[in-house]
Amino acid sequence: MLPKVRKAVFPAAGLGTRFLPATKAQPKEMLPLVDKPLIQYGVEEAIYSGIQNIIIVTGRGKTAIEDHFDVSFELEYLLESRGKKDLLATVRSVSDLINVSYIRQKEALGLGHAILRAQELVGNESFAAVLSDDVIDAETPCLRQLLDVHEFFRAPVLAVMEVPRENISAYGVVDAEPIAHKGGKDRLYRIRDMIEKPKPSDAPSNLAIIGRYVLTHEIFDCISSIEPGSGGEIQLTDALKKLLHSRPIYAYRFEGTRYDAGDKLGFLKATVEFALRRHDLGEAFREYLKSLHL
Ligand code: UTP
């Protein structure tokens, strides 16, 4: 049997400049959507997709992320002694979730550079990469959808979505041809080329790469051999473009809704929609929103 993808890398060492000042002293991955930090949504997605080994690439605010996934004896003791069983279970379930390892990216030199830091921990295996400021609501977890394609082709697979032309310059964009695939429902593409943050007039399509990837270990050599690209950063898209010379790469237009929670407006939209869906909060919150007479 072919080996399963066992590890997911979470780059969380970016500067989060779009969310200053909140991200001055803590990573944006710790911003809470309702009551859960962004990174926990991503970690849960990985777990629901069958991946249990989590590698977090941290920069500043390292302790906040580590403490979040660690056991908090004081907090557990306090909740236990006060008989707060539900809260205790919530807190314990976070630290029981996963096997987690951390690696440091000392300088924010780009997403590609952050992924390269995980090379030793990943080894010679295929792995997932999750950018947890992209929060994805989907019936089948987005990462699971990508893994299904990866398990069929044994090739790298990137999640893509259609984006309006005027916004395309914020993304890596693929030039890709649709291909038939069982159960793929016109969602699968073979990538011909890709470009990071193109001008709208240079964009080869409206298919933007978002923050879910299944990668093969050859990506590490490609990242090591490229120069800084757009924004002076070591770009993952440039390394993927290089990898494309030696093997096919696929794009999958995933089923689900993606929120850009690393952006203030995207974060607010996600907060409102996730709060409305909560059984303990949704009704009261809906009434409150109605009372605003917008
Ligand atoms: P972004 O470009 O969205 O993050 O990177 P950023 O640079 O932190 O944010 P802005 O644009 O300044 O607001 C995508 C992901 O890659 C990680 C980020 O933490 C985020 O999860 N990243 C980016 C790194 O880990 N290291 C880097 O050097 C750059």
Short mmCIF file of C-alpha atoms and ligand atoms in Angstrom, two decimals:
data_model
loop_
_atom_site.label_atom_id
_atom_site.label_comp_id
_atom_site.label_asym_id
_atom_site.label_seq_id
_atom_site.Cartn_x
_atom_site.Cartn_y
_atom_site.Cartn_z
CA MET A 1 0.00 0.00 0.00
CA LEU A 2 1.17 3.52 -0.78
CA PRO A 3 2.22 5.54 2.26
CA LYS A 4 -0.33 8.03 3.56
CA VAL A 5 0.44 11.69 4.16
CA ARG A 6 1.14 11.87 7.91
CA LYS A 7 2.46 15.37 8.48
CA ALA A 8 1.15 18.90 8.05
CA VAL A 9 3.33 22.00 8.15
CA PHE A 10 1.81 25.20 9.49
CA PRO A 11 3.87 28.27 8.61
CA ALA A 12 3.04 30.81 11.32
CA ALA A 13 6.05 33.10 11.30
CA GLY A 14 4.81 35.88 9.01
CA LEU A 15 4.71 39.47 10.19
CA GLY A 16 0.94 39.84 9.77
CA THR A 17 1.28 43.46 8.71
CA ARG A 18 -2.30 43.61 7.43
CA PHE A 19 -3.50 43.09 10.97
CA LEU A 20 -1.36 45.54 12.92
CA PRO A 21 -1.35 46.51 15.73
CA ALA A 22 -3.02 43.26 16.92
CA THR A 23 -0.12 41.28 15.45
CA LYS A 24 2.66 43.38 16.91
CA ALA A 25 3.29 41.01 19.82
CA GLN A 26 1.33 37.90 18.86
CA PRO A 27 1.08 35.90 15.65
CA LYS A 28 -2.08 36.43 13.62
CA GLU A 29 -2.62 32.68 13.82
CA MET A 30 -3.62 33.22 17.48
CA LEU A 31 -6.40 35.73 16.68
CA PRO A 32 -9.68 34.16 17.83
CA LEU A 33 -12.60 33.52 15.49
CA VAL A 34 -15.42 33.65 18.05
CA ASP A 35 -13.48 31.73 20.74
CA LYS A 36 -10.92 29.59 18.92
CA PRO A 37 -7.58 30.78 17.53
CA LEU A 38 -7.28 30.62 13.73
CA ILE A 39 -4.55 27.98 13.93
CA GLN A 40 -6.81 25.60 15.82
CA TYR A 41 -9.32 25.63 12.96
CA GLY A 42 -6.48 24.60 10.64
CA VAL A 43 -5.19 21.93 13.01
CA GLU A 44 -8.69 20.48 13.37
CA GLU A 45 -9.03 20.43 9.57
CA ALA A 46 -5.79 18.44 9.37
CA ILE A 47 -7.02 16.00 12.03
CA TYR A 48 -10.40 15.53 10.30
CA SER A 49 -8.41 14.87 7.12
CA GLY A 50 -6.50 12.03 8.82
CA ILE A 51 -3.24 13.85 9.66
CA GLN A 52 -2.03 13.79 13.24
CA ASN A 53 1.53 15.08 13.12
CA ILE A 54 1.64 18.85 13.12
CA ILE A 55 4.77 20.90 12.49
CA ILE A 56 4.40 24.57 13.32
CA VAL A 57 6.93 27.06 11.94
CA THR A 58 6.98 29.88 14.45
CA GLY A 59 8.54 33.31 14.65
CA ARG A 60 7.62 35.96 17.15
CA GLY A 61 4.96 35.08 19.71
CA LYS A 62 6.18 31.49 19.67
CA THR A 63 5.15 30.92 23.27
CA ALA A 64 1.50 31.84 22.66
CA ILE A 65 1.14 29.05 20.09
CA GLU A 66 3.14 26.52 22.09
CA ASP A 67 1.20 27.27 25.27
CA HIS A 68 -2.07 26.93 23.42
CA PHE A 69 -1.37 23.35 22.36
CA ASP A 70 0.34 22.44 25.62
CA VAL A 71 -1.24 21.22 28.86
CA SER A 72 -2.14 24.07 31.21
CA PHE A 73 -1.95 22.52 34.68
CA GLU A 74 -3.00 25.67 36.55
CA LEU A 75 -6.02 26.24 34.36
CA GLU A 76 -7.07 22.58 34.47
CA TYR A 77 -6.66 22.51 38.26
CA LEU A 78 -8.77 25.64 38.68
CA LEU A 79 -11.55 24.41 36.38
CA GLU A 80 -11.57 21.01 38.08
CA SER A 81 -11.72 22.45 41.59
CA ARG A 82 -14.63 24.70 40.53
CA GLY A 83 -16.48 21.79 38.92
CA LYS A 84 -16.44 23.36 35.44
CA LYS A 85 -16.48 20.06 33.60
CA ASP A 86 -17.46 21.36 30.15
CA LEU A 87 -14.72 23.98 30.11
CA LEU A 88 -12.22 21.47 31.42
CA ALA A 89 -13.09 19.09 28.57
CA THR A 90 -12.70 21.93 26.04
CA VAL A 91 -9.30 22.89 27.37
CA ARG A 92 -8.10 19.27 27.57
CA SER A 93 -9.30 18.47 24.06
CA VAL A 94 -6.91 21.12 22.67
CA SER A 95 -3.80 19.61 24.24
CA ASP A 96 -4.95 16.04 23.51
CA LEU A 97 -5.44 16.87 19.84
CA ILE A 98 -2.11 16.23 18.27
CA ASN A 99 1.55 15.42 18.14
CA VAL A 100 3.04 18.80 17.60
CA SER A 101 6.60 19.92 16.92
CA TYR A 102 7.95 23.40 16.48
CA ILE A 103 10.68 24.87 14.38
CA ARG A 104 11.75 28.47 14.33
CA GLN A 105 12.04 30.77 11.31
CA LYS A 106 14.30 33.47 12.66
CA GLU A 107 13.56 36.00 9.93
CA ALA A 108 10.35 36.29 7.92
CA LEU A 109 11.99 35.69 4.54
CA GLY A 110 8.87 34.35 2.85
CA LEU A 111 6.47 31.41 2.75
CA GLY A 112 8.88 29.22 0.76
CA HIS A 113 11.62 29.88 3.29
CA ALA A 114 9.25 29.01 6.16
CA ILE A 115 8.36 25.67 4.54
CA LEU A 116 12.05 24.91 3.97
CA ARG A 117 12.63 25.22 7.73
CA ALA A 118 10.47 22.11 8.17
CA GLN A 119 12.62 19.95 5.86
CA GLU A 120 14.29 17.90 8.59
CA LEU A 121 11.07 17.22 10.43
CA VAL A 122 9.26 16.22 7.22
CA GLY A 123 12.04 14.05 5.78
CA ASN A 124 11.45 12.14 2.56
CA GLU A 125 7.67 12.09 2.72
CA SER A 126 4.83 13.89 1.01
CA PHE A 127 3.27 16.42 3.38
CA ALA A 128 0.47 18.93 3.68
CA ALA A 129 0.97 22.67 4.16
CA VAL A 130 -1.74 24.75 5.79
CA LEU A 131 -1.84 28.54 6.01
CA SER A 132 -4.15 28.95 8.93
CA ASP A 133 -5.18 32.52 8.16
CA ASP A 134 -7.21 30.93 5.35
CA VAL A 135 -10.13 29.45 7.24
CA ILE A 136 -12.18 27.07 5.14
CA ASP A 137 -15.69 25.95 5.86
CA ALA A 138 -16.43 22.77 3.92
CA GLU A 139 -18.48 19.62 4.29
CA THR A 140 -15.44 17.50 3.37
CA PRO A 141 -12.37 19.26 4.82
CA CYS A 142 -10.49 21.07 2.05
CA LEU A 143 -7.28 19.23 2.92
CA ARG A 144 -9.08 15.88 2.64
CA GLN A 145 -10.26 16.88 -0.84
CA LEU A 146 -6.64 17.58 -1.86
CA LEU A 147 -5.37 14.38 -0.25
CA ASP A 148 -7.85 12.34 -2.30
CA VAL A 149 -6.37 13.81 -5.50
CA HIS A 150 -2.83 13.32 -4.20
CA GLU A 151 -3.47 9.68 -3.33
CA PHE A 152 -4.66 9.09 -6.90
CA PHE A 153 -1.85 10.89 -8.79
CA ARG A 154 0.97 10.79 -6.16
CA ALA A 155 1.74 14.36 -7.21
CA PRO A 156 1.64 17.80 -5.61
CA VAL A 157 -1.86 19.32 -5.43
CA LEU A 158 -2.74 22.96 -4.74
CA ALA A 159 -6.13 24.30 -3.64
CA VAL A 160 -7.41 27.01 -5.97
CA MET A 161 -10.49 29.20 -6.13
CA GLU A 162 -11.98 31.63 -8.63
CA VAL A 163 -11.23 35.22 -7.71
CA PRO A 164 -12.50 38.45 -9.37
CA ARG A 165 -9.90 39.90 -11.77
CA GLU A 166 -9.56 43.11 -9.76
CA ASN A 167 -8.38 41.13 -6.71
CA ILE A 168 -6.11 38.68 -8.51
CA SER A 169 -2.87 40.57 -7.76
CA ALA A 170 -3.06 39.47 -4.13
CA TYR A 171 -2.53 35.79 -5.05
CA GLY A 172 -0.40 33.24 -6.82
CA VAL A 173 -2.28 32.44 -10.02
CA VAL A 174 -2.24 29.27 -12.14
CA ASP A 175 -2.38 28.72 -15.87
CA ALA A 176 -4.09 25.35 -15.97
CA GLU A 177 -6.08 23.02 -18.19
CA PRO A 178 -9.13 21.21 -16.81
CA ILE A 179 -8.86 17.45 -16.75
CA ALA A 180 -11.44 14.75 -16.21
CA HIS A 181 -11.20 12.84 -12.96
CA LYS A 182 -13.53 10.40 -11.25
CA GLY A 183 -15.86 12.32 -8.99
CA GLY A 184 -13.85 15.46 -9.82
CA LYS A 185 -16.89 17.32 -11.15
CA ASP A 186 -14.82 19.70 -13.31
CA ARG A 187 -12.75 20.74 -10.36
CA LEU A 188 -9.40 19.25 -11.30
CA TYR A 189 -6.72 20.97 -13.42
CA ARG A 190 -3.23 20.16 -14.56
CA ILE A 191 -1.03 23.21 -14.08
CA ARG A 192 0.89 24.55 -17.09
CA ASP A 193 2.44 27.55 -15.36
CA MET A 194 2.01 29.81 -12.38
CA ILE A 195 2.86 33.34 -11.35
CA GLU A 196 2.97 35.06 -7.97
CA LYS A 197 0.95 38.27 -7.55
CA PRO A 198 0.52 39.19 -11.26
CA LYS A 199 -0.96 42.45 -12.50
CA PRO A 200 -4.60 41.78 -13.55
CA SER A 201 -3.53 42.21 -17.20
CA ASP A 202 -0.78 39.54 -16.80
CA ALA A 203 -2.89 36.99 -14.90
CA PRO A 204 -3.19 33.76 -16.93
CA SER A 205 -6.56 32.90 -15.34
CA ASN A 206 -8.84 33.80 -12.45
CA LEU A 207 -7.77 30.70 -10.51
CA ALA A 208 -5.93 31.79 -7.37
CA ILE A 209 -3.84 29.54 -5.12
CA ILE A 210 -5.08 29.60 -1.54
CA GLY A 211 -3.52 28.30 1.64
CA ARG A 212 -3.82 24.53 1.35
CA TYR A 213 -1.21 22.36 -0.37
CA VAL A 214 -0.15 18.75 -0.58
CA LEU A 215 3.53 18.73 -1.53
CA THR A 216 6.16 16.14 -2.31
CA HIS A 217 9.61 16.30 -0.71
CA GLU A 218 11.30 17.48 -3.96
CA ILE A 219 9.90 20.92 -3.18
CA PHE A 220 12.67 21.43 -0.62
CA ASP A 221 15.45 21.29 -3.24
CA CYS A 222 13.45 23.65 -5.45
CA ILE A 223 13.04 26.16 -2.60
CA SER A 224 16.77 25.93 -1.79
CA SER A 225 17.70 26.78 -5.36
CA ILE A 226 15.52 29.83 -6.03
CA GLU A 227 16.24 33.51 -5.51
CA PRO A 228 13.91 35.90 -3.66
CA GLY A 229 10.97 36.87 -5.87
CA SER A 230 7.87 39.07 -5.45
CA GLY A 231 8.25 41.38 -2.41
CA GLY A 232 11.88 40.25 -1.96
CA GLU A 233 10.60 37.00 -0.36
CA ILE A 234 11.44 33.35 -1.08
CA GLN A 235 8.13 32.44 -2.67
CA LEU A 236 6.62 28.96 -2.58
CA THR A 237 4.98 29.67 -5.96
CA ASP A 238 8.41 30.21 -7.56
CA ALA A 239 9.64 26.88 -6.16
CA LEU A 240 6.52 25.12 -7.45
CA LYS A 241 7.08 26.70 -10.85
CA LYS A 242 10.53 25.18 -10.83
CA LEU A 243 9.21 21.78 -9.75
CA LEU A 244 6.81 21.91 -12.68
CA HIS A 245 9.80 21.35 -15.01
CA SER A 246 10.33 17.87 -13.56
CA ARG A 247 6.88 16.62 -12.61
CA PRO A 248 3.16 17.31 -13.06
CA ILE A 249 1.40 19.45 -10.47
CA TYR A 250 -2.37 19.57 -10.08
CA ALA A 251 -4.79 22.27 -8.92
CA TYR A 252 -8.09 21.42 -7.30
CA ARG A 253 -10.96 23.92 -7.15
CA PHE A 254 -12.11 22.82 -3.72
CA GLU A 255 -15.70 22.66 -2.52
CA GLY A 256 -16.35 25.04 0.37
CA THR A 257 -16.05 28.66 1.47
CA ARG A 258 -12.73 30.26 2.22
CA TYR A 259 -12.34 33.28 4.49
CA ASP A 260 -9.18 35.37 4.39
CA ALA A 261 -8.94 35.84 8.14
CA GLY A 262 -5.50 37.48 7.85
CA ASP A 263 -7.27 40.51 6.43
CA LYS A 264 -9.46 42.73 8.64
CA LEU A 265 -12.59 42.60 6.48
CA GLY A 266 -12.22 38.87 5.82
CA PHE A 267 -11.76 38.30 9.54
CA LEU A 268 -14.93 40.25 10.38
CA LYS A 269 -16.96 38.32 7.79
CA ALA A 270 -15.72 35.01 9.18
CA THR A 271 -16.45 36.09 12.76
CA VAL A 272 -20.05 37.04 11.93
CA GLU A 273 -20.76 33.89 9.92
CA PHE A 274 -19.14 31.50 12.40
CA ALA A 275 -20.93 33.18 15.33
CA LEU A 276 -24.30 32.94 13.56
CA ARG A 277 -23.76 29.21 13.09
CA ARG A 278 -23.03 28.52 16.74
CA HIS A 279 -25.84 26.76 18.56
CA ASP A 280 -24.98 28.48 21.84
CA LEU A 281 -24.65 32.01 20.40
CA GLY A 282 -26.26 32.11 16.97
CA GLU A 283 -29.81 33.00 17.94
CA ALA A 284 -28.92 35.81 20.34
CA PHE A 285 -26.35 37.18 17.90
CA ARG A 286 -28.86 37.13 15.01
CA GLU A 287 -31.36 39.07 17.15
CA TYR A 288 -28.66 41.57 18.00
CA LEU A 289 -27.68 42.06 14.33
CA LYS A 290 -31.35 42.55 13.40
CA SER A 291 -31.68 45.21 16.10
CA LEU A 292 -29.01 47.26 14.34
CA HIS A 293 -31.43 48.04 11.44
CA LEU A 294 -28.60 48.26 8.94
P1 UTP B 1 1.02 35.99 4.40
O1 UTP B 1 1.67 36.77 3.37
O2 UTP B 1 -0.47 35.86 4.41
O3 UTP B 1 1.40 36.43 5.86
O4 UTP B 1 1.72 34.57 4.47
P2 UTP B 1 2.12 37.65 6.45
O5 UTP B 1 3.32 38.02 5.67
O6 UTP B 1 2.29 37.31 7.90
O7 UTP B 1 0.94 38.72 6.40
P3 UTP B 1 0.81 40.20 5.89
O8 UTP B 1 0.60 40.06 4.41
O9 UTP B 1 2.07 40.92 6.28
O10 UTP B 1 -0.38 40.70 6.62
C1 UTP B 1 1.03 33.35 4.41
C2 UTP B 1 1.42 32.43 5.54
O11 UTP B 1 2.82 32.20 5.53
C3 UTP B 1 3.38 32.47 6.80
C4 UTP B 1 2.40 33.40 7.50
O12 UTP B 1 2.51 33.26 8.89
C5 UTP B 1 1.08 32.92 6.93
O13 UTP B 1 0.59 31.81 7.64
N1 UTP B 1 4.71 33.07 6.60
C6 UTP B 1 4.89 34.08 5.70
C7 UTP B 1 5.78 32.57 7.32
O14 UTP B 1 5.63 31.65 8.16
N2 UTP B 1 7.00 33.13 7.14
C8 UTP B 1 7.21 34.14 6.24
O15 UTP B 1 8.38 34.58 6.11
C9 UTP B 1 6.12 34.62 5.52
#
